mmCIF file of C-alpha atoms and ligand atoms in Angstrom:
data_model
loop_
_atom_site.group_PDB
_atom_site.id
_atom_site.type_symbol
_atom_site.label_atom_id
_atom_site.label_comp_id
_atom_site.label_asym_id
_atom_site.label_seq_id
_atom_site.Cartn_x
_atom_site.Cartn_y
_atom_site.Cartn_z
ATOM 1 C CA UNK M 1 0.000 0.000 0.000
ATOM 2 C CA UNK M 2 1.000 3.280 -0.495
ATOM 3 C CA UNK M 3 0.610 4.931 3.141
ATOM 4 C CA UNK M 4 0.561 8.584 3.529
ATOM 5 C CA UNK M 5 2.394 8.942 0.101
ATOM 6 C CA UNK M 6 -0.014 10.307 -2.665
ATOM 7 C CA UNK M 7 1.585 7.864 -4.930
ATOM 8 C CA UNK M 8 3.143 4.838 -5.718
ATOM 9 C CA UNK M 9 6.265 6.291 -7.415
ATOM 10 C CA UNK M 10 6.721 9.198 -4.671
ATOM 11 C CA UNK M 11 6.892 6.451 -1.905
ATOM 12 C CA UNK M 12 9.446 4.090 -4.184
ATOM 13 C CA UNK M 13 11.577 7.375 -4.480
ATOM 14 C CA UNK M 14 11.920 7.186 -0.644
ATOM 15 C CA UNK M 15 12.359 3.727 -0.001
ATOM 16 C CA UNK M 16 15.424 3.775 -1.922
ATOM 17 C CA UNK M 17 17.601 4.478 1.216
ATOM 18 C CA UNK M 18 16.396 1.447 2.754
ATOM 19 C CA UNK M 19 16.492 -0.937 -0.434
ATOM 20 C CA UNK M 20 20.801 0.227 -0.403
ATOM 21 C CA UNK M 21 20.644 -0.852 3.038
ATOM 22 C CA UNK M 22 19.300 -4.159 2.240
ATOM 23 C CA UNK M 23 21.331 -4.370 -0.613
ATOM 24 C CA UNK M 24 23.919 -3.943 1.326
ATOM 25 C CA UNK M 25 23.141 -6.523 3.771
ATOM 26 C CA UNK M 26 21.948 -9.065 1.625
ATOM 27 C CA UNK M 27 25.172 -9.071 -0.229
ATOM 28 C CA UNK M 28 27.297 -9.499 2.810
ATOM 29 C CA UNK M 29 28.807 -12.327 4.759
ATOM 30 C CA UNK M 30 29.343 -13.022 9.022
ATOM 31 C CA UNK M 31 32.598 -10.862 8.393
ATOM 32 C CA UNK M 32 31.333 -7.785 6.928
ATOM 33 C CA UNK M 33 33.001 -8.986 3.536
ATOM 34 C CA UNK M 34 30.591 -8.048 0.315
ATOM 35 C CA UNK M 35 29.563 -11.804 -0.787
ATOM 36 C CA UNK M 36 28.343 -13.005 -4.197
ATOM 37 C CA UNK M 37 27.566 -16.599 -5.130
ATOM 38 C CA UNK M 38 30.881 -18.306 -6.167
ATOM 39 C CA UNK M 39 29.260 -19.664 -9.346
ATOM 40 C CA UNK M 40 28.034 -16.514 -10.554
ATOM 41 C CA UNK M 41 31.957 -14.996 -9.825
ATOM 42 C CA UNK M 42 33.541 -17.683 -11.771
ATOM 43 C CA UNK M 43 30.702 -17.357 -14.568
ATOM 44 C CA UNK M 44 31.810 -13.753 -14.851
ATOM 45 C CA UNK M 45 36.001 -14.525 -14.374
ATOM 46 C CA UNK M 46 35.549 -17.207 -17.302
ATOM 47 C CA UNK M 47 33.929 -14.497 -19.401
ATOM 48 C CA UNK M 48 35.891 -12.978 -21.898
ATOM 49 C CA UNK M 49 33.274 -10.553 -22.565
ATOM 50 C CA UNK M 50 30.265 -9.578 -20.657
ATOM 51 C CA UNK M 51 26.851 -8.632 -23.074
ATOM 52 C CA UNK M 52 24.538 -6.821 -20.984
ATOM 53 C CA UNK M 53 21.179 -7.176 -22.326
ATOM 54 C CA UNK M 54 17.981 -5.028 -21.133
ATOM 55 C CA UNK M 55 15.201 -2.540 -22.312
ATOM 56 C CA UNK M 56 14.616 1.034 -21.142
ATOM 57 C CA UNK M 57 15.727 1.880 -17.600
ATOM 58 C CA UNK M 58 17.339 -1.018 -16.860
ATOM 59 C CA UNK M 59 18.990 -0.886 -20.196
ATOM 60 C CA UNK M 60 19.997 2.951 -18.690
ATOM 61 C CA UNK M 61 21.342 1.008 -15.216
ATOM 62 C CA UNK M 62 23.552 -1.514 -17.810
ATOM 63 C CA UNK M 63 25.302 1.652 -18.977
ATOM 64 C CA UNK M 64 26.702 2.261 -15.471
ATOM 65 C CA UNK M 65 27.651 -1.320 -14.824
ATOM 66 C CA UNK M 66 29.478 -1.413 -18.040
ATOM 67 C CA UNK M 67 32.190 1.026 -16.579
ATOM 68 C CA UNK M 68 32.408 -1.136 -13.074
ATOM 69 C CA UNK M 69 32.994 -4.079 -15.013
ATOM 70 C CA UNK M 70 35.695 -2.439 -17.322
ATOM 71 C CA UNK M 71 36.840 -0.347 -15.331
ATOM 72 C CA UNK M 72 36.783 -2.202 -11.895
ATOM 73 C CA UNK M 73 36.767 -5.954 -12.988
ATOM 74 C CA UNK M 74 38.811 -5.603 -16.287
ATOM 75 C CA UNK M 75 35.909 -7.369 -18.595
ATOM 76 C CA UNK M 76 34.779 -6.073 -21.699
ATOM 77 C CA UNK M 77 31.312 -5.251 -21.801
ATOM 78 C CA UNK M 78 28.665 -4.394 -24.078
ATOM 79 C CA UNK M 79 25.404 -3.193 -23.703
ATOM 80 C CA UNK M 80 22.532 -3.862 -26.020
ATOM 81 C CA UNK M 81 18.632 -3.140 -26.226
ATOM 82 C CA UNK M 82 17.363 -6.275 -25.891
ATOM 83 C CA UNK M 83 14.477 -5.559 -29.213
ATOM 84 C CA UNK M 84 17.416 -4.902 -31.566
ATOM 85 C CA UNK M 85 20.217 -7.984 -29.902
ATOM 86 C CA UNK M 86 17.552 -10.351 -30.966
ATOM 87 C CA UNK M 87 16.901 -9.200 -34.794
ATOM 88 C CA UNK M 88 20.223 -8.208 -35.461
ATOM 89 C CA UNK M 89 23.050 -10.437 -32.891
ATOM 90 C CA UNK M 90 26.284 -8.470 -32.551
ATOM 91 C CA UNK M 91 29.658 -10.835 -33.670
ATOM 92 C CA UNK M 92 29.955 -12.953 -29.991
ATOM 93 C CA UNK M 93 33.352 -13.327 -28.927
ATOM 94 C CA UNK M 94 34.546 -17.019 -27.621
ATOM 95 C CA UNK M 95 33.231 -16.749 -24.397
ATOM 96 C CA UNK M 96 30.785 -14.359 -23.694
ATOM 97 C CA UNK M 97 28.543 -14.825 -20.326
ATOM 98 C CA UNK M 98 24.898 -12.587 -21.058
ATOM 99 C CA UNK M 99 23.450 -10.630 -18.140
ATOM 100 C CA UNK M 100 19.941 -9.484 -18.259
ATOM 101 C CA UNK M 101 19.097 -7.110 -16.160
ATOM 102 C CA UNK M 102 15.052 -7.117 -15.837
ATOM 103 C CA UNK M 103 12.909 -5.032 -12.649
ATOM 104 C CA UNK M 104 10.065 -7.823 -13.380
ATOM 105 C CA UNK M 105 12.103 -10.794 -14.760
ATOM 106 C CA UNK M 106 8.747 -10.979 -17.204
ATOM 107 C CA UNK M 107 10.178 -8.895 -20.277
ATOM 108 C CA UNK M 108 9.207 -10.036 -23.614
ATOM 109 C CA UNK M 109 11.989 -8.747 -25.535
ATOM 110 C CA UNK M 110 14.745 -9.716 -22.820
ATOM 111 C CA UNK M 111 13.636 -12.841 -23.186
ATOM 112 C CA UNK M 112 13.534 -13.250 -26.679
ATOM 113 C CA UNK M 113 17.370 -13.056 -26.574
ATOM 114 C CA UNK M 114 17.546 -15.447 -23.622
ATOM 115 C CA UNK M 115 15.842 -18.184 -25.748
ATOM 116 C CA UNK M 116 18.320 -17.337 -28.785
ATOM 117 C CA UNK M 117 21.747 -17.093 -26.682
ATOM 118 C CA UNK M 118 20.240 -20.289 -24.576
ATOM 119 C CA UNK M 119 19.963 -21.909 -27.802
ATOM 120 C CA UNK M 120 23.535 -21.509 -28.976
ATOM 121 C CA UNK M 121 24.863 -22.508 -25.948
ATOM 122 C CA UNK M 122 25.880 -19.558 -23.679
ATOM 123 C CA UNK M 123 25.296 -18.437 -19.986
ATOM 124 C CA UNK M 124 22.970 -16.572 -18.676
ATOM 125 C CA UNK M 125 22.873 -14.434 -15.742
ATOM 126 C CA UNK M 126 19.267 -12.649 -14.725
ATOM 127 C CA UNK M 127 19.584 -9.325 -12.348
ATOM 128 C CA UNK M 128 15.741 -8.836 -11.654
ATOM 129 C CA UNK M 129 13.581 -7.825 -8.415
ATOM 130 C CA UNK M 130 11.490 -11.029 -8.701
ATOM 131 C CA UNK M 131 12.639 -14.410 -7.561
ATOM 132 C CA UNK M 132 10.774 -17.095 -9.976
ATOM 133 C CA UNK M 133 10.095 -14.435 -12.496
ATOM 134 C CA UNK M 134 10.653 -16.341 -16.005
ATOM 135 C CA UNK M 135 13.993 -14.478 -16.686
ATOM 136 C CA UNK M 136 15.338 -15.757 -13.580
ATOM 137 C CA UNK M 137 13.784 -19.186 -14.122
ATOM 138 C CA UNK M 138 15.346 -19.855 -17.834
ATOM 139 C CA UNK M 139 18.826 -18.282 -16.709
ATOM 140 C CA UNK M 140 21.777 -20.190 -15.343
ATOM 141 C CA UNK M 141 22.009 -17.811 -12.247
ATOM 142 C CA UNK M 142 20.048 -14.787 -10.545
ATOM 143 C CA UNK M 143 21.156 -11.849 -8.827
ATOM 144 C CA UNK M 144 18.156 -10.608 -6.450
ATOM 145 C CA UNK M 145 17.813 -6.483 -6.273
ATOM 146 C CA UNK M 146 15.941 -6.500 -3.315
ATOM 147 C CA UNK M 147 14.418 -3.467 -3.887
ATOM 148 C CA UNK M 148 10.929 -4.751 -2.235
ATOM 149 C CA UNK M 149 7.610 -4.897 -4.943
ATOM 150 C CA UNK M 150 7.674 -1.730 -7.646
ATOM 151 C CA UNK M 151 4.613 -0.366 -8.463
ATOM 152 C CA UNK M 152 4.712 2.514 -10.356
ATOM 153 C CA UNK M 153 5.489 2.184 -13.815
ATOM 154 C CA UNK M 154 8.202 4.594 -13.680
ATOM 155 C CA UNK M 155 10.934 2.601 -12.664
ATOM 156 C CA UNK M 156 12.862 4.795 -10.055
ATOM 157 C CA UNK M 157 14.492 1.881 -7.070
ATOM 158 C CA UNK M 158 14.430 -1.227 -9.409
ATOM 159 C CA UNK M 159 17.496 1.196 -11.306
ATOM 160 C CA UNK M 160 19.193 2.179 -8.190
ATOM 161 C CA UNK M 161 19.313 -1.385 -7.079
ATOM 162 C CA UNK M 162 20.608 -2.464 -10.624
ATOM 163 C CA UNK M 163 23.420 -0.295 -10.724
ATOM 164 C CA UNK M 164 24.295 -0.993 -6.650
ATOM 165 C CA UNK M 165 24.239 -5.038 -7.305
ATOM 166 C CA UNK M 166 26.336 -4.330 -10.632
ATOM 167 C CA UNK M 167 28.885 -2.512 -8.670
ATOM 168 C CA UNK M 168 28.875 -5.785 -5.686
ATOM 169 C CA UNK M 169 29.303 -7.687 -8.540
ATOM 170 C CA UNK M 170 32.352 -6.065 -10.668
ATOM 171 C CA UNK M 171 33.855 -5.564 -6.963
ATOM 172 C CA UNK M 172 33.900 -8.976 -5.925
ATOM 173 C CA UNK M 173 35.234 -10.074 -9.757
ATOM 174 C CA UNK M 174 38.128 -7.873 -8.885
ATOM 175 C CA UNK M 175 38.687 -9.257 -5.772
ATOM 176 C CA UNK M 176 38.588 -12.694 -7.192
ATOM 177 C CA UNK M 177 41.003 -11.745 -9.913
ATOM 178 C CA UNK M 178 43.450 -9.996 -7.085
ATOM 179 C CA UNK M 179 42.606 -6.448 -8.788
ATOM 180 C CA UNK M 180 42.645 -3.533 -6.619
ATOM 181 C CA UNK M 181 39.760 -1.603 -7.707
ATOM 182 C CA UNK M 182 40.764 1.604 -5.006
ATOM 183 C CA UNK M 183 37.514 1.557 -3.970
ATOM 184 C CA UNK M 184 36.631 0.112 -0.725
ATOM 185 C CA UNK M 185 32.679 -0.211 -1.936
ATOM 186 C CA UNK M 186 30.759 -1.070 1.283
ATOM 187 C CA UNK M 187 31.498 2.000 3.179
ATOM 188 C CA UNK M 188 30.932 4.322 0.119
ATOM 189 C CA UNK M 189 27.799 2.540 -0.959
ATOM 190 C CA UNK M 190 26.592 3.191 2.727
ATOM 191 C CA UNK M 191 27.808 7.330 2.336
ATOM 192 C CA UNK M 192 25.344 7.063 -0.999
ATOM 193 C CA UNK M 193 22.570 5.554 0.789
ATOM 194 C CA UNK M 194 23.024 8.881 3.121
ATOM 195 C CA UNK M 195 23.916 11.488 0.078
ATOM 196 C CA UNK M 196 20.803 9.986 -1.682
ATOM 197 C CA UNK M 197 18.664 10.371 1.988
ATOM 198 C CA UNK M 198 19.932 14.203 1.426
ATOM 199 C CA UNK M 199 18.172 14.250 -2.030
ATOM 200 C CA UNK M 200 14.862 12.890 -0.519
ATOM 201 C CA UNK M 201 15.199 15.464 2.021
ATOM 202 C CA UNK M 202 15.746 18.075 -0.322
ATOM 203 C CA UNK M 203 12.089 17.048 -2.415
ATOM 204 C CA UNK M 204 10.649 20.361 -1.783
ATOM 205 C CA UNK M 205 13.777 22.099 -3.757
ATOM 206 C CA UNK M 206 13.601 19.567 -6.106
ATOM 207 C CA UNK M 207 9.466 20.871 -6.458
ATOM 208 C CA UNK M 208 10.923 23.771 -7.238
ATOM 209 C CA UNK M 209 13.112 23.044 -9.761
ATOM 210 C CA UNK M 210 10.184 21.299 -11.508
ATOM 211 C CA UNK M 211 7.728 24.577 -11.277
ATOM 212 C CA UNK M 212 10.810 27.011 -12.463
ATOM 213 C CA UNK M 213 11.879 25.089 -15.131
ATOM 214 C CA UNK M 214 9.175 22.748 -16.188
ATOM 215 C CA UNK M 215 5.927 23.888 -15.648
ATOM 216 C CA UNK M 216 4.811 24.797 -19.042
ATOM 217 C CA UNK M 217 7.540 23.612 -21.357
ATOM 218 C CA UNK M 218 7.227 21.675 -24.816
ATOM 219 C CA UNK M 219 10.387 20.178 -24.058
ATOM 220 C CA UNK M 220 13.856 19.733 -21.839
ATOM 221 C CA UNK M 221 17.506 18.602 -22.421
ATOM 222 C CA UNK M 222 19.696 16.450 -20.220
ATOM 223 C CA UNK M 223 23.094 17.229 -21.085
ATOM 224 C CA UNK M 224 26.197 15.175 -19.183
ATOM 225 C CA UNK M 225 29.470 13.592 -19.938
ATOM 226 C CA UNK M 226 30.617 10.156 -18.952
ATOM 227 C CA UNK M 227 29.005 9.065 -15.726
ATOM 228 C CA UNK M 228 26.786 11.693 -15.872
ATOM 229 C CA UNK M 229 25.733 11.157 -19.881
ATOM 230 C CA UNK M 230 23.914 7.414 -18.273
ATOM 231 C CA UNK M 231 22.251 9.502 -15.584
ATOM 232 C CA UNK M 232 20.948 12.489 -18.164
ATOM 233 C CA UNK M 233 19.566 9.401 -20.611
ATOM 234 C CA UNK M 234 17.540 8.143 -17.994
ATOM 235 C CA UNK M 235 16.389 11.520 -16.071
ATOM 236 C CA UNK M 236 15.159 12.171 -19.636
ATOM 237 C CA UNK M 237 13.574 8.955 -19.774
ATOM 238 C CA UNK M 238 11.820 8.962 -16.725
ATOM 239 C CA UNK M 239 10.798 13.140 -17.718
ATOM 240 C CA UNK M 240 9.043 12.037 -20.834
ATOM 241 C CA UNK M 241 7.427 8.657 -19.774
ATOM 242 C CA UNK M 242 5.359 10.199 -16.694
ATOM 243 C CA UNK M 243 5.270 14.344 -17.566
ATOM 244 C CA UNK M 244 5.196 13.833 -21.255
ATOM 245 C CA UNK M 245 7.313 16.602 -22.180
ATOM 246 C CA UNK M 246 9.557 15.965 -24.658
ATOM 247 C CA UNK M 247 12.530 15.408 -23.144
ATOM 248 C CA UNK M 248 16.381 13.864 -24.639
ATOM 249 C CA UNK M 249 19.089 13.103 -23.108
ATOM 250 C CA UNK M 250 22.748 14.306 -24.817
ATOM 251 C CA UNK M 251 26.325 13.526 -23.931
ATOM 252 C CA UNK M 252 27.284 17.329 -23.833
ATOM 253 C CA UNK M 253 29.807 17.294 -26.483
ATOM 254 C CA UNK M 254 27.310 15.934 -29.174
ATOM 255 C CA UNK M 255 25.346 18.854 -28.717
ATOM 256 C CA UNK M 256 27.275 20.825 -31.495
ATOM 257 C CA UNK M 257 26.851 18.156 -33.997
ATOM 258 C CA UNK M 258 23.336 18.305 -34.451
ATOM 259 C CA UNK M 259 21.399 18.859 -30.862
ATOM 260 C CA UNK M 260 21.928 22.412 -30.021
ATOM 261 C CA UNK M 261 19.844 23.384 -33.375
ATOM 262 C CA UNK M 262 17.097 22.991 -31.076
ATOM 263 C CA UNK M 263 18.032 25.192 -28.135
ATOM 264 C CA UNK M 264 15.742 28.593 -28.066
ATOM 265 C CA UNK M 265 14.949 31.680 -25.700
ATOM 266 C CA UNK M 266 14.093 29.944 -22.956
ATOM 267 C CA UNK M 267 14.691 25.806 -23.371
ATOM 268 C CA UNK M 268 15.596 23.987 -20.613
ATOM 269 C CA UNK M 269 18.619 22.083 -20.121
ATOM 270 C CA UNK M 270 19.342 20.183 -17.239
ATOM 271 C CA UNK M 271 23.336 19.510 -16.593
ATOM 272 C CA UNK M 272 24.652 17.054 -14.426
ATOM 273 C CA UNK M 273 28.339 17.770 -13.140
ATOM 274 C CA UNK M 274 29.349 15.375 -10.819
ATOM 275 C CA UNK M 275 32.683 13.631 -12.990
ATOM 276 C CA UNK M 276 36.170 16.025 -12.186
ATOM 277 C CA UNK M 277 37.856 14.636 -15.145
ATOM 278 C CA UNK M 278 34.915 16.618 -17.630
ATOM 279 C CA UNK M 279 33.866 19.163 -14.903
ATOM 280 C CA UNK M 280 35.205 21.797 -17.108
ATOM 281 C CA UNK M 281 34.202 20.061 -20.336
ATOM 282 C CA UNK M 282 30.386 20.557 -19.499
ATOM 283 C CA UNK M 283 30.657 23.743 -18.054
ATOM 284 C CA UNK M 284 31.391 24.787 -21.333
ATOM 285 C CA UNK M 285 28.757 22.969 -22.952
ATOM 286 C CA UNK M 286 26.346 24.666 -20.614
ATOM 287 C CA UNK M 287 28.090 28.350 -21.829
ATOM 288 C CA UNK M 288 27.360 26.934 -25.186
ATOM 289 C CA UNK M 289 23.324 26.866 -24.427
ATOM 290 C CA UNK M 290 23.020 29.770 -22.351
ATOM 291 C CA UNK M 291 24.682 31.708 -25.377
ATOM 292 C CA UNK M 292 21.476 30.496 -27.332
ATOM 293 C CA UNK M 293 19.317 31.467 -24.669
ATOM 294 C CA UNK M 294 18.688 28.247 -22.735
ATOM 295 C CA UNK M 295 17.366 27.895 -19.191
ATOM 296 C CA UNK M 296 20.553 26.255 -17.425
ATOM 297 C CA UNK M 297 19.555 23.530 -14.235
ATOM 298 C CA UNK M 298 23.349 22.463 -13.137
ATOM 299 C CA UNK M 299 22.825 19.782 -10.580
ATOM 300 C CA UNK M 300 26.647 19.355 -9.644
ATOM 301 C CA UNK M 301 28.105 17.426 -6.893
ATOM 302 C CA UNK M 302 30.043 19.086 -3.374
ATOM 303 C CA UNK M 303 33.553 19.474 -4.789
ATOM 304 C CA UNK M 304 32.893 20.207 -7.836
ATOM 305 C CA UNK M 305 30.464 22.590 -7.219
ATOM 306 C CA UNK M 306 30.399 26.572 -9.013
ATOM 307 C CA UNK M 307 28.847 29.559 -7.830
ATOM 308 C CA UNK M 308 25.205 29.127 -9.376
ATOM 309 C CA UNK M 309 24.677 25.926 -9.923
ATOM 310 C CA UNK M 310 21.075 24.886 -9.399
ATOM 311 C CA UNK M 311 21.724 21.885 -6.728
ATOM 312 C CA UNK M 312 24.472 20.660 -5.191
ATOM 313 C CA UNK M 313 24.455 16.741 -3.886
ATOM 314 C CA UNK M 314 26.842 15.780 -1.411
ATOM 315 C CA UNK M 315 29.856 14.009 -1.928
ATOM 316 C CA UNK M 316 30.063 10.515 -2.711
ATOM 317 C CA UNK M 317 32.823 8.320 -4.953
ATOM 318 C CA UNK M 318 32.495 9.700 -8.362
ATOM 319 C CA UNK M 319 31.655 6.269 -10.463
ATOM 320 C CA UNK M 320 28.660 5.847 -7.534
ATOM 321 C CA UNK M 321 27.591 9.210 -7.958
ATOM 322 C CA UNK M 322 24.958 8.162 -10.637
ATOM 323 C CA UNK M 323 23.092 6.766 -7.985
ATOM 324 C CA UNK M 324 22.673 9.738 -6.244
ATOM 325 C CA UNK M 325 22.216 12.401 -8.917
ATOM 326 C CA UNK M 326 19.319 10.130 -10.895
ATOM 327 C CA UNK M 327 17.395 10.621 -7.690
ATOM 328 C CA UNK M 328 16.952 14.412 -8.226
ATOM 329 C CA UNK M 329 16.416 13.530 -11.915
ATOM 330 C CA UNK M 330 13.513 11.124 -10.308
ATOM 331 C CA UNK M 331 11.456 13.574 -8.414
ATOM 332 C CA UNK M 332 12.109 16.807 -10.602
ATOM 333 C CA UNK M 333 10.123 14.273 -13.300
ATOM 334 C CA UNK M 334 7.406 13.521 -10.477
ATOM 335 C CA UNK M 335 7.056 17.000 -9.731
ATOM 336 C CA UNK M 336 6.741 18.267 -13.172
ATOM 337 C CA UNK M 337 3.899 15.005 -13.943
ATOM 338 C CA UNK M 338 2.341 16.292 -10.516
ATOM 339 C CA UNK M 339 2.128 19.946 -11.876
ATOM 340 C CA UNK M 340 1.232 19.440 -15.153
ATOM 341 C CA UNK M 341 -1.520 17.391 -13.665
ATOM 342 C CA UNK M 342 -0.375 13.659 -15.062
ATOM 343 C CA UNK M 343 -1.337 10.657 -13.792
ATOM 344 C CA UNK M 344 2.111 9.999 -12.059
ATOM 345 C CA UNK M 345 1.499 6.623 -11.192
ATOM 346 C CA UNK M 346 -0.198 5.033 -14.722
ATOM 347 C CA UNK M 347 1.088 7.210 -17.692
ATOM 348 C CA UNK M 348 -0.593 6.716 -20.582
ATOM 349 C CA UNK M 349 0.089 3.982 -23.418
ATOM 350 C CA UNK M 350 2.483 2.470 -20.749
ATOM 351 C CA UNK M 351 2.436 -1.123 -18.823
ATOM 352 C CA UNK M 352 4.862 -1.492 -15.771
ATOM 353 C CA UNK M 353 5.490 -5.490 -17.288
ATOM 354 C CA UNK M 354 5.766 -5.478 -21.136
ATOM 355 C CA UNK M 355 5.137 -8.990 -22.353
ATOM 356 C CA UNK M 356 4.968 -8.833 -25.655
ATOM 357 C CA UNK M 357 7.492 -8.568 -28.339
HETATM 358 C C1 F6R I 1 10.817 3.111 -17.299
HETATM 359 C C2 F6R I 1 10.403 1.726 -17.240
HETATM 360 C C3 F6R I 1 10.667 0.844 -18.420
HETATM 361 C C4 F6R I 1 11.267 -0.487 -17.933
HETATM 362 C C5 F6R I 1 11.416 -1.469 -19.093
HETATM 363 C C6 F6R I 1 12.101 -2.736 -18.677
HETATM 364 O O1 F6R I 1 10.539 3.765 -16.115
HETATM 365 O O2 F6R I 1 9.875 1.292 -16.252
HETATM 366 O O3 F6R I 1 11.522 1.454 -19.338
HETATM 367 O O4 F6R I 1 12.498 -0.211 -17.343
HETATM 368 O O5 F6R I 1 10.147 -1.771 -19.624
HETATM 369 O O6 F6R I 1 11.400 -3.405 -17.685
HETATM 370 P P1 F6R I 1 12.068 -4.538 -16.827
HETATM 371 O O7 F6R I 1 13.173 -3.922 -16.045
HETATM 372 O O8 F6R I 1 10.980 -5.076 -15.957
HETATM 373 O O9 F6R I 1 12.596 -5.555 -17.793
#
């Protein structure tokens, strides 16, 4: 039930503190080690090349695990939308293990590609929030979110939850490989869980943000590079499905090649600054708008932070920070639906399970 929340997606917004918690419990042992099952680690060591395979926002989450598994684990990783993988199969290399990463587990088009990569032979490994869901049934191994039931069909802790299992998962591969990975996960995932209780906090600013800069627009840019690209993909995602403004995500040097044709008196962009190593790259990307008369939002992170910026999210580990930063991304989008008087909680044309092709 949805409590004292007015809806389904508000309250899933701020259970996502507690679902890292549990997250972080689940996938620990008596010793305060992070734990995953030993098959799935040597399924993922034997890989030489991980294809992540999803639709929509947990296709958005696969983009972030693709850098902890590169860039943590050492794997090579693809990521793939599950409705094209199965009409038009990438060249496999010798040993590649598939990971699905599915909220329901009930997907249609995920599991299209499960029956085709089944078929030829290859392991699979299902991410989902449902044990027994059919994903996690017809793979070789699950990995549970524990997120607790989703509801709304924006997907808001099922993605948090993908990308914090992802980064358990590329962290213990590491381990197991004797990698040093500099990052000493557990206690950073738990200063997320509080940077990301911050951002809940912070919901009436976040209102605000939606009113100034959303109320009555035809449509809204996310602009971000790296890290922060993923996170702009999906806060446009998440924008369009429940508000339906037209809203795109852009990694901010693309913009010039196309994009900023559409920038007028007035459009919004939304930046997210929360990667040092293109902190001045996108700064200048937002100059680049503002000269053509955008509406700049610059959601940076402590740090990194400018005189001006919008909002400022504490300071977490900079690969982690997506999780924090798509949460303001989450409730500016429920704020602008809630304004603009959308039905938050059932957009229209959309099912929270797709099962058909
Ligand atoms: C967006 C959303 C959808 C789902 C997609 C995949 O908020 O909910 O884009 O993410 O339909 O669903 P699952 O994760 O259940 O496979």
């Amino acid at each position: 039930e949805k409590g004292t929340y007015a809806h389904y997606m508000l309250k899933e917004i701020n259970e996502q503190p507690a679902a890292m918690r549990n997250i972080i419990q689940e996938y620990q042992d008596e010793n305060g080690n992070l734990k995953i099952d030993e098959d799935i680690i040597k399924a993922v060591r034997e890989a030489d090349r991980v294809y992540i395979v999803a639709c929509g926002t947990s296709f958005n989450a696969g983009l972030v695990g693709k850098e902890y598994l590169e860039k943590w684990a050492g794997i090579p990783t693809e990521v793939h939308v599950a409705s094209e993988f199965v009409y038009n199969m990438p060249l496999l290399s010798k040993k590649p293990l598939f990971i699905f990463i599915s909220q329901s587990g009930e997907t249609a088009d995920s599991r299209a590609v499960l029956v085709a990569i089944k078929a030829l032979g290859h392991t699979a490994l299902t991410i989902t929030n449902v044990a027994g869901s059919t994903l996690s049934r017809e793979a070789d191994h699950t990995l549970i979110l524990h997120a607790g039931p989703e509801i709304a069909v924006a997907s808001t802790k099922a993605y948090t939850a993908q990308i914090a299992v992802l980064s358990i998962l590329a962290q213990v591969a590491a381990q197991d490989a004797g990698i040093d990975t500099g990052i000493d996960l557990l206690p950073e995932l738990a200063k997320v869980t509080s940077a990301i209780t911050t951002v809940i906090d912070d919901a009436e600013l976040m209102e605000k943000i939606a009113t100034d800069f959303l109320e009555t627009t035809r449509n809204c840019f996310f602009i971000g590079r790296t890290m922060d690209y993923y996170v702009g993909v999906e806060g446009a995602l998440k924008l369009k499905e429940i508000s339906y403004i037209q809203a795109e995500g852009f990694a901010g040097g693309e913009l010039k090649h196309g994009t900023i044709a559409l920038i007028e008196e007035g459009t919004p962009v939304i930046a997210l600054a929360t990667q040092e190593g293109v902190n001045l790259s996108i700064r200048g990307n937002v100059k680049e708008v503002v000269a053509r008369g955008a509406n700049p939002c610059i959601i940076s992170m402590d740090g990194l932070n400018q005189e001006g910026d919008t909002y400022v999210i504490p300071h977490v580990h900079e690969m982690l920070a997506p999780l924090v930063s798509v949460v303001t991304t989450q409730l500016i989008a429920y704020y602008a639906a809630l304004h603009r008087g959308a039905d938050v909680d059932k957009p229209r044309n959309l099912a929270k399970s797709v099962t058909v092709e």
